[in-house]
XYZ file of C-alpha atoms in Angstrom:
558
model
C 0.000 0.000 0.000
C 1.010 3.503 -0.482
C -0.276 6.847 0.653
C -2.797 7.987 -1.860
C -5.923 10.075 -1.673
C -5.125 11.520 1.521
C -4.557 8.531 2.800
C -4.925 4.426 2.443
C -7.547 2.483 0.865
C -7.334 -1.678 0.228
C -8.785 -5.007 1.137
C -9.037 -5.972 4.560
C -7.054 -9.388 5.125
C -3.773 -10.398 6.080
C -0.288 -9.155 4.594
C 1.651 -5.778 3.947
C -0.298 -4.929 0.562
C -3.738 -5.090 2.932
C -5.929 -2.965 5.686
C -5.240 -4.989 9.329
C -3.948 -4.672 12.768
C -0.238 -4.689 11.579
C -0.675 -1.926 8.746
C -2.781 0.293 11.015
C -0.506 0.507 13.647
C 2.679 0.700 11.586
C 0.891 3.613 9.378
C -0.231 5.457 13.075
C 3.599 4.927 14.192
C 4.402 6.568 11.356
C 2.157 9.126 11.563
C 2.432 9.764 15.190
C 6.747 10.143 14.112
C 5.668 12.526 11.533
C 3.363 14.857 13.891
C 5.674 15.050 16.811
C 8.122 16.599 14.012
C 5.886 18.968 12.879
C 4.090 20.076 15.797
C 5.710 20.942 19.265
C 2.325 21.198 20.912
C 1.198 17.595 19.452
C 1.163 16.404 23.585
C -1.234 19.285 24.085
C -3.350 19.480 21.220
C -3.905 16.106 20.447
C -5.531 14.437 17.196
C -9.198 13.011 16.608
C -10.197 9.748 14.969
C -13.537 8.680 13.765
C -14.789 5.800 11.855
C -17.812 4.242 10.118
C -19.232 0.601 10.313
C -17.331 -1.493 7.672
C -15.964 -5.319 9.543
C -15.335 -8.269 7.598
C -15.717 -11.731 10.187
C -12.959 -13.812 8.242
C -10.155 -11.326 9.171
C -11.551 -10.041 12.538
C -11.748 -6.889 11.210
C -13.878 -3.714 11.520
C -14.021 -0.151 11.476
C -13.995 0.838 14.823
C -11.022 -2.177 16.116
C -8.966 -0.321 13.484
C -9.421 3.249 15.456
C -9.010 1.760 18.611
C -5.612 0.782 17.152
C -4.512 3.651 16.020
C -5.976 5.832 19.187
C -3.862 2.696 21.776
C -0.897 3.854 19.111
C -0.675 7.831 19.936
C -1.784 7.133 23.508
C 0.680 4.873 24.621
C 3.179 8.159 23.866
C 1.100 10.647 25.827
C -0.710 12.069 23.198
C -4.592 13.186 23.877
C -6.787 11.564 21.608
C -10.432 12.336 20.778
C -11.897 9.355 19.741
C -15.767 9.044 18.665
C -17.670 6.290 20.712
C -19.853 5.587 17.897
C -19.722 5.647 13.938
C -19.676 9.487 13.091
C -20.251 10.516 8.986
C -16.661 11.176 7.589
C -17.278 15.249 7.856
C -17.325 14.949 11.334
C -13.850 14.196 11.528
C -12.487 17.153 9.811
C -15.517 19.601 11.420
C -13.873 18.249 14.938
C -9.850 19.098 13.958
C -10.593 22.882 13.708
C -13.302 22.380 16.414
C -11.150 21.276 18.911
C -7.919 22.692 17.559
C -6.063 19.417 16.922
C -3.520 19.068 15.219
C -5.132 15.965 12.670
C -7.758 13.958 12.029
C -8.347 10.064 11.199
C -11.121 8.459 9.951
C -11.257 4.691 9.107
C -13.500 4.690 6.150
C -13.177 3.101 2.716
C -16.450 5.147 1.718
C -18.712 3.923 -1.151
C -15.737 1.061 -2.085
C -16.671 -2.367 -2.270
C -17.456 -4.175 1.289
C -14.144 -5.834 1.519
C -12.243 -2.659 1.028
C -11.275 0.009 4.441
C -9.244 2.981 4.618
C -7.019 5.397 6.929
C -8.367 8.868 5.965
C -5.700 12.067 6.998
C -6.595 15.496 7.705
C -4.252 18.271 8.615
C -4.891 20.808 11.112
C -6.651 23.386 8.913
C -9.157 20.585 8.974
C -8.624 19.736 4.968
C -7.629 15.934 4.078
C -3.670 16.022 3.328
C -1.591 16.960 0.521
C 2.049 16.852 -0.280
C 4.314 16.268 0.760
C 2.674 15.565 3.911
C 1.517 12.254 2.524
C 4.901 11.379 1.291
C 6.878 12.235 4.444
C 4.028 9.960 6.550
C 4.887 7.626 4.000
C 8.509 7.862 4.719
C 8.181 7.501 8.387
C 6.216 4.313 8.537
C 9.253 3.024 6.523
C 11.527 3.499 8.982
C 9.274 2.724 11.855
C 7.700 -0.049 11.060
C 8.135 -2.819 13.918
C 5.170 -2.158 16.163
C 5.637 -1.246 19.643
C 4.673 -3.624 22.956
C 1.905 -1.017 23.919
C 0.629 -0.685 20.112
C -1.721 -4.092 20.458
C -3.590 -2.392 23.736
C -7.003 -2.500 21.513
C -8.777 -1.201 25.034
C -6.797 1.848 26.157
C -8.784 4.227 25.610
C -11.465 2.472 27.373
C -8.998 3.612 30.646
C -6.819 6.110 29.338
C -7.342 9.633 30.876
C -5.928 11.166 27.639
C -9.073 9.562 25.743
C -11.778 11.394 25.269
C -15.035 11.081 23.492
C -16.119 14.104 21.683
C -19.258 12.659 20.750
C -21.780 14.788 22.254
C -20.106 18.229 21.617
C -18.931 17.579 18.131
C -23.093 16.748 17.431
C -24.368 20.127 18.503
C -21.767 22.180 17.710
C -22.270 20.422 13.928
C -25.885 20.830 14.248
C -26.075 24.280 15.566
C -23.765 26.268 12.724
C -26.142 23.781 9.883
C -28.392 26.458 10.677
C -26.226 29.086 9.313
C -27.740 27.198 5.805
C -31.258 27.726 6.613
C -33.006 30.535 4.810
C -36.639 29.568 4.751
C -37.288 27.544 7.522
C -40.882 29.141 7.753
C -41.445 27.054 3.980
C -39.464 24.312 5.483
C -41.540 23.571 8.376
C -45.372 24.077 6.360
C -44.106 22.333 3.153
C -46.360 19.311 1.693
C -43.216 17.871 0.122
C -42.279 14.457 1.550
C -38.539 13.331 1.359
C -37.066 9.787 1.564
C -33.633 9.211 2.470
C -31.417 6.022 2.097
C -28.014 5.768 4.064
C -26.572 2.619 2.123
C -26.616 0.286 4.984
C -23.911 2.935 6.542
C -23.650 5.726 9.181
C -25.361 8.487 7.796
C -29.521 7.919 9.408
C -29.770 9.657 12.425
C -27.542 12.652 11.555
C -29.678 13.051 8.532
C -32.797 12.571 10.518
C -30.845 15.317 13.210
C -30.353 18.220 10.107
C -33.696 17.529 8.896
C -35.148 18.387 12.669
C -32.628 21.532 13.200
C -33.910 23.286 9.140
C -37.852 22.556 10.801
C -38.733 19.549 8.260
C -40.878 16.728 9.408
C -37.958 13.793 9.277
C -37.613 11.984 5.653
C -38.180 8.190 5.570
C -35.965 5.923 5.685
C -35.281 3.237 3.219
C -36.197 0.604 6.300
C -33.805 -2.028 4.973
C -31.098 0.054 4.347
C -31.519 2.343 7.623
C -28.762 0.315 9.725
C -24.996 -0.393 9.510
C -24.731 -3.797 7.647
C -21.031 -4.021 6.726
C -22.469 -6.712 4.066
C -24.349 -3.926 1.897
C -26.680 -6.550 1.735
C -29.654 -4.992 -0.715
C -27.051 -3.134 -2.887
C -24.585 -5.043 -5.429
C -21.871 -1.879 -4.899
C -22.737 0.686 -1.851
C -22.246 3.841 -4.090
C -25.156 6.034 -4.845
C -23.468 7.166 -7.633
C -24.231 4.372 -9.268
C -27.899 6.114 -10.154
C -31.447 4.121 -10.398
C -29.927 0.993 -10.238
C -28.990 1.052 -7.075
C -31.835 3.577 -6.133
C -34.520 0.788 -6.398
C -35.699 0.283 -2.814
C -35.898 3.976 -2.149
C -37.785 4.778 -5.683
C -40.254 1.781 -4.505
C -40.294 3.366 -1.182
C -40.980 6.795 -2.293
C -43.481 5.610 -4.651
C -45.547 3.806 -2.032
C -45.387 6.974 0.439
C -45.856 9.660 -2.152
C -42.498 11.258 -1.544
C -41.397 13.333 -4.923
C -37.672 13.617 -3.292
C -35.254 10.856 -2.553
C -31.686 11.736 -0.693
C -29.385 9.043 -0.702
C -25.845 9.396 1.268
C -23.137 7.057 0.828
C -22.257 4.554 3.665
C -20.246 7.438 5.020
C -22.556 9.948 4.238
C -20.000 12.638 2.465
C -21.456 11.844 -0.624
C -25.028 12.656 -1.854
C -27.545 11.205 -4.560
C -30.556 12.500 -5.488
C -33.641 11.713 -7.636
C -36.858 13.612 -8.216
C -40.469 12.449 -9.718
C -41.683 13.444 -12.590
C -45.081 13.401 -14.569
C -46.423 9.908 -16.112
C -44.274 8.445 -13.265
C -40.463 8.867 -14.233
C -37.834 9.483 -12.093
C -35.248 11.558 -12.895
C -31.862 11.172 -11.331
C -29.687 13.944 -11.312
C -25.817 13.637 -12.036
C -23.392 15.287 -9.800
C -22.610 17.875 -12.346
C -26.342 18.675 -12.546
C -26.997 18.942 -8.887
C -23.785 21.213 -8.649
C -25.705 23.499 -11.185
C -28.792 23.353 -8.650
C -26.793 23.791 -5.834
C -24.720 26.572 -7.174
C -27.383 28.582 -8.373
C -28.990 28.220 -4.804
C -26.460 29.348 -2.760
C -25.460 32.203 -4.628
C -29.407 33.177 -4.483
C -29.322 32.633 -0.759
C -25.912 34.925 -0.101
C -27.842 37.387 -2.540
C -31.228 37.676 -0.841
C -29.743 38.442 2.670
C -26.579 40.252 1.134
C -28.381 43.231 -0.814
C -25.361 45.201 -1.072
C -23.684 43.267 -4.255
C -20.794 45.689 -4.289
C -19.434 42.419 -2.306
C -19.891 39.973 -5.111
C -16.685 39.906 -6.093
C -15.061 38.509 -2.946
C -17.677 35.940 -3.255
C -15.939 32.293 -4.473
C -17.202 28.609 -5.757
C -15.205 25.698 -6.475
C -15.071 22.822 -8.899
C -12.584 20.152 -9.628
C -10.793 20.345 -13.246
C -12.981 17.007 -14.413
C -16.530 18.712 -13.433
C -18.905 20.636 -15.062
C -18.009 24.412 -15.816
C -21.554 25.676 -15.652
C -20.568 28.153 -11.881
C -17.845 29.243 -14.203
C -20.699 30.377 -17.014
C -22.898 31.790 -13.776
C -19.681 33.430 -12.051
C -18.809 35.343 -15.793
C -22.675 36.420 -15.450
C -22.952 37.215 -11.878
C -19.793 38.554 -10.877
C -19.115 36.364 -8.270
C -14.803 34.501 -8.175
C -15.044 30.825 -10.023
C -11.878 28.632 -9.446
C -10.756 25.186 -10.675
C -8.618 22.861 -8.599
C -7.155 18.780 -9.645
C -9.415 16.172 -9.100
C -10.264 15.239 -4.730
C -11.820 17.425 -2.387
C -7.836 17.690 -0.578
C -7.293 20.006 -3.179
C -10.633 21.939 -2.964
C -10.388 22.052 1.183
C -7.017 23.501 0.982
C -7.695 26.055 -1.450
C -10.849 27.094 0.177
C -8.655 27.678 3.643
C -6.554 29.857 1.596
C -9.252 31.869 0.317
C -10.408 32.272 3.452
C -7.355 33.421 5.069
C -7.304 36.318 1.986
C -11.061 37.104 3.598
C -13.085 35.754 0.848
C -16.466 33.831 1.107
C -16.328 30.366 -0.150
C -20.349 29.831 -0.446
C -19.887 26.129 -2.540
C -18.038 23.972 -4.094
C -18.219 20.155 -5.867
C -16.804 17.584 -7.095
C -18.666 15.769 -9.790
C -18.727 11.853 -8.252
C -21.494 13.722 -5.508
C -19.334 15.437 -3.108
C -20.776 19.112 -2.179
C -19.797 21.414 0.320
C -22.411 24.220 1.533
C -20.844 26.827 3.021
C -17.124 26.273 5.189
C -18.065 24.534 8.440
C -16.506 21.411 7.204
C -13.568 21.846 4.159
C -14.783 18.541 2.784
C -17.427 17.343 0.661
C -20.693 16.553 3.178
C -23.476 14.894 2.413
C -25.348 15.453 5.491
C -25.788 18.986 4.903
C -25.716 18.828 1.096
C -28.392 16.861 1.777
C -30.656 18.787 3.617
C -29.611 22.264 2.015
C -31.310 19.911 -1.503
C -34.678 19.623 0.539
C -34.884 23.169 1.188
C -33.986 24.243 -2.305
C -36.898 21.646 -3.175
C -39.360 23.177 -0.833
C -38.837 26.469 -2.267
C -39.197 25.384 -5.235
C -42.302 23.664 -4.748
C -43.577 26.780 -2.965
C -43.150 28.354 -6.380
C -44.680 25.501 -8.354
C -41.301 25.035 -9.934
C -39.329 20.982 -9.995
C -35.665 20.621 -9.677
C -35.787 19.588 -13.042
C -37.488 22.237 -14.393
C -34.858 25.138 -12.121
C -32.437 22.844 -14.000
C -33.543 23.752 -17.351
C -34.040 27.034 -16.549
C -30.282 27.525 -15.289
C -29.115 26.172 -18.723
C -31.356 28.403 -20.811
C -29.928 31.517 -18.499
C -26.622 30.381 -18.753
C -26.106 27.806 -21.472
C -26.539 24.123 -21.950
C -24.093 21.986 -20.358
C -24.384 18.541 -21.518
C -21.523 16.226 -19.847
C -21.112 12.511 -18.948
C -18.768 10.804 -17.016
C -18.215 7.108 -16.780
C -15.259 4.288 -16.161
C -13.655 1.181 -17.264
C -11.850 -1.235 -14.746
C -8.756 -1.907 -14.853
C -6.818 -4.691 -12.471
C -3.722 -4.294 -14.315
C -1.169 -1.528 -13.142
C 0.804 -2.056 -16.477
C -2.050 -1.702 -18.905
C -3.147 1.686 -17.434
C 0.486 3.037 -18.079
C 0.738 1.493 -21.616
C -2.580 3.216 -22.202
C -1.478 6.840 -21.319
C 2.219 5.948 -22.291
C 0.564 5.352 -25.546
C -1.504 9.161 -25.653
C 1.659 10.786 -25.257
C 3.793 9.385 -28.210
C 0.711 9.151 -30.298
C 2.177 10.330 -33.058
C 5.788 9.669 -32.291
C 8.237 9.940 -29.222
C 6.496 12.965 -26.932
C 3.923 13.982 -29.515
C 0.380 13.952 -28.364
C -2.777 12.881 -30.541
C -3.771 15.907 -33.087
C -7.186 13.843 -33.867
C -9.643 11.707 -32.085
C -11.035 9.539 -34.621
C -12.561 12.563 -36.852
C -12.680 14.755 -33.676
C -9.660 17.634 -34.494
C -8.074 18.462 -30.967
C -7.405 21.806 -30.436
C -5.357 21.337 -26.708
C -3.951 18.679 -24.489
C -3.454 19.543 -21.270
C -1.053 16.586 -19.042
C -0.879 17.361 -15.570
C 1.166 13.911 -14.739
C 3.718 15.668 -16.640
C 2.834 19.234 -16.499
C 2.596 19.799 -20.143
C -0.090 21.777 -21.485
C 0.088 22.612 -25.160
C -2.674 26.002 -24.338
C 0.431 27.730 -22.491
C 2.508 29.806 -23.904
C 5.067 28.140 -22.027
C 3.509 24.691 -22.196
C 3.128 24.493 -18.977
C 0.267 23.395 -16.853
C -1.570 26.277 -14.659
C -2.807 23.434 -12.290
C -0.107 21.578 -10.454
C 1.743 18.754 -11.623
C 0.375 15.523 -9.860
C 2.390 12.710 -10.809
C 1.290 9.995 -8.788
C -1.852 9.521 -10.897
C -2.964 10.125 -14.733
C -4.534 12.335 -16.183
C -4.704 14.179 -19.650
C -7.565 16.265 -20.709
C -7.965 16.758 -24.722
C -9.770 20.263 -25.713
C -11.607 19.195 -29.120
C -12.175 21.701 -32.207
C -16.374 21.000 -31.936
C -15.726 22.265 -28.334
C -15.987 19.752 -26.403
C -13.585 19.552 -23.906
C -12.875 15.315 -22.351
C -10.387 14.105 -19.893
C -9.096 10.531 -18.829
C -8.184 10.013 -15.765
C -7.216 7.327 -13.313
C -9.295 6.881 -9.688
C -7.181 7.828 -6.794
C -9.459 4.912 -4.504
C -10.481 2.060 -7.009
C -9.108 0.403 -10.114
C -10.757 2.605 -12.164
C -10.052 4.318 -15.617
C -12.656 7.339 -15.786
C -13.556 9.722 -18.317
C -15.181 12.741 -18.041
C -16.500 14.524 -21.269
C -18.775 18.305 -21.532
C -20.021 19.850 -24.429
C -21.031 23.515 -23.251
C -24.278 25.872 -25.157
C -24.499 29.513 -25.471
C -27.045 31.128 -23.127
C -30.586 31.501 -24.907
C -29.911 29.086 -27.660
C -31.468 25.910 -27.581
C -28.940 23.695 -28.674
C -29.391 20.452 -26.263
C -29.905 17.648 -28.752
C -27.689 18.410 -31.023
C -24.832 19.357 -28.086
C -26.321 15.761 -26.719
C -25.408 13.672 -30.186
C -22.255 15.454 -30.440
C -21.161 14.705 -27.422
C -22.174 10.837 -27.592
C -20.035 10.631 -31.200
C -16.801 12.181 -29.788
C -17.031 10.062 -26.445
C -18.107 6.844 -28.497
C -14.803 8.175 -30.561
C -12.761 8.338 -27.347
C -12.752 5.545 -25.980
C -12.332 3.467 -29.194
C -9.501 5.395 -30.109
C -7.522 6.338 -26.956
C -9.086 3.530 -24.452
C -9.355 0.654 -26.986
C -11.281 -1.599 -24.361
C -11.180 -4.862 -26.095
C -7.403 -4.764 -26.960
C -6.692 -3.735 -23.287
C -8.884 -5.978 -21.582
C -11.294 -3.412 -19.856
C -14.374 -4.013 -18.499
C -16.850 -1.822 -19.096
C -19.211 -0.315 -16.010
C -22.624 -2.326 -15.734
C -25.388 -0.193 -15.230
């Protein structure tokens, strides 16, 4: 294993290249090397560590034995550790750093990965999961501490240690009070005939939903009754990411149907992640894609800073977010309303940091988004959240309602203010290190040694922007704006038709993604036709660049 997306992700089981006993306390040994370097207060301050409800019999292993671990690790060398006594969503853990001014954060998630899978999350002191070369000198540490110490195996410390403390309660309604700082129209909220349902994918995320639901005035949604409860099995789901869309939306669809509900919220089994789907007439349901509830989102935050900021002479210090691979529709409402858009790399530990930044220069970050589902609402937590993305999306849908309007019909109204913006975003796995680097290996002496493709199929390319390298042909100086970022891949072709497509690998799963956007000009109805064109250059894409059935990739079932 290696440090990746702020942290690890792999199986749980037995042996180096896995999540167990051995590699959690060998990666907190390392860490706990690598904090008492950087921090001279670390005995004072402390750290927090959370977890969710992932366990797996055959190896003994589980969530919360893993945190225990790592808490018995930084204990046994006098360090104060604020440890939840029960499964907390992943934004707690960061919300609780800055909280409680410590100086990092743990949470023992693998998120919406596949049941066998867990994870050691980081998060830095400014409360944003950890970049470089933070990663790489944790990494570099648990090298050269790796044979675990006598006290390291005390699993029950902090059951007796008076430097353990359970921040539980606190952490709760502190989180709970500042939601409110989100609520504009809790007098809609609380008389609204709207019914919600909400699924937590067999994970964490039920009675914090339930809790923000109570504190915005909402009568609570219902649950999804067989998916309400930690089952580390995912039992009713064949892959615990909401993501996924309808197909793994079925029992809360049914549910809703049955209840009359017109909203379903679904968070991921560590609820930073958030899916939602909306009815429509003659019975469909319409699932929105994370770049299309960005749009929604977007557009309602910035109308909620405007209504209760009247003097817009502040606009400009105003600031939204987006990853390079999402949709660029804030950018096209930023150029309208005057408002700062930025772009970051791919993973909210690039958003979170540059939102701290921003703040520090006394901006006001009011959202930002990744496209896989992962919104933050205002800066509480500098991570994605889908408890509160979730219910900040049932107050936008109350208003709405109030107004006789859908989510689906705001949607279409955004794109006719602002221009269609038609994107897709899919993967191919990949179990094969050596194939993914022959594939990009191959991009980048397409048409001889360091020459990138000039065509895509019929599709001229205009740009190619490589930020594993930090090439980017749109630079005067061919160099990439966006930092270089070479322990993943990722090149982003900018066609002729305008389309703009990048491949990428996943920083958590074997995963080759692409992520494709054809954009409209406001007023002009050009959706079909911006639809078909984008179909024929991704359809062009991946048999050109990808080439599945050479390189043995299988494709995602839907």
């Amino acid at each position: 294993m290696s440090f990746g997306t702020a942290g690890l992700r792999s199986a749980m089981g037995a042996g180096f290249s896995c999540i167990n006993d051995l590699t959690i306390i060998q990666t907190s040994q390392g860490m706990y090397h690598y904090l008492e370097r950087s921090f001279p207060d670390l005995k004072k301050r402390g750290l927090v560590i959370g977890y969710d409800t992932r366990g797996q019999v055959t190896s003994n292993s589980s969530s919360i034995r893993f945190a225990k671990l790592s808490a018995a690790v930084f204990l046994s060398r006098g360090v104060p550790v604020q440890l939840f006594s029960r499964y907390v969503p992943t934004p707690f853990v960061p919300y609780a750093v800055q909280k409680l001014g410590a100086v990092a954060g743990v949470m023992v998630t693998a998120s919406h990965n596949r049941k066998e899978d867990n994870g050691f999350k980081v998060y830095w002191e400014n409360g944003a999961q950890i970049t470089s070369p933070h990663d790489k000198e944790i990494l570099k540490c648990i090298e050269q501490h790796a044979e675990p110490w006598d006290e390291s195996w005390q699993e029950n410390l902090p059951d007796s240690s008076p430097l353990a403390r359970d921040p539980l309660e606190e952490i709760t309604r502190s989180y709970m009070e500042e939601l409110q700082s989100l609520c504009f129209h809790r007098h809609i909220n609380m008389k609204t005939p709207l019914k919600f349902v909400h699924s937590s994918f067999h994970g964490v995320g039920h009675d914090y939903v339930q809790g923000a639901f109570r504190v915005f005035g909402f009568s609570p949604p219902i649950p999804v009754p067989e998916q309400k409860d930690p089952d580390p099995d995912f039992s009713t789901v064949k892959c615990p990411n909401p993501e996924e869309g309808e197909c793994v939306l079925e029992l809360s669809l049914r549910l809703a149907e049955k209840e009359g509900a017109r909203v379903v919220v679904a968070t991921d089994p560590d609820a930073d992640r958030l899916a939602v789907a909306e009815l429509q007439d003659m019975g469909r349901w319409k699932v929105f894609t994370g770049n299309e509830l960005a749009a929604l989102l977007g557009w309602w935050m910035f109308y909620c800073w405007d209504k209760s900021c009247p003097d817009r002479s502040d606009v400009r210090d105003v600031c939204m977010l987006a990853t390079t691979v999402s949709s660029s529709i804030l950018r096209a409402i930023a150029n309208k309303e005057g408002f700062h858009f930025e772009e970051t790399l791919p993973g909210f530990k690039w958003i979170g940091n540059r939102v701290k930044s921003l703040l520090d220069e006394g901006k006001t970050v009011v959202f930002a988004f990744e496209e896989s589902i992962g919104f933050m609402c205002g800066t509480s937590v500098p991570d994605k959240d889908g408890v509160s993305a979730a219910v900040v999306v049932a107050e936008m849908a109350a208003f709405l309602d109030s107004n006789n309007v859908t989510m689906e019909q705001q949607l279409e109204s955004l794109y006719e203010t602002y221009g269609y913006h038609i994107s897709k975003t899919s993967y191919f796995l990949c179990y094969d290190p050596a194939t993914i680097r022959r594939i990009f290996e191959r991009l980048r002496n397409y048409n001889g040694p360091k020459r990138y493709p000039e065509f895509c199929g019929p599709y001229g390319i205009l740009h190619v922007r490589d930020v594993t390298t930090g090439y980017d042909s749109s630079q005067l100086n061919k160099k990439s704006v966006l930092p270089v970022s070479k322990s993943s891949q990722m090149v982003t072709f900018s066609f002729q038709n305008g389309c703009v497509a990048t491949l990428r690998t996943s920083g958590t799963e074997p995963k080759i993604k692409y992520y494709a956007e054809m954009c409209g000009t406001p007023g002009q109805g050009e959706k079909s036709f911006l639809e078909e064109e984008l179909k024929k250059v991704i359809d062009a894409l991946v048999e050109n660049f990808l080439e599945p059935s050479r390189n043995g990739l299988i494709c995602r079932c839907v």
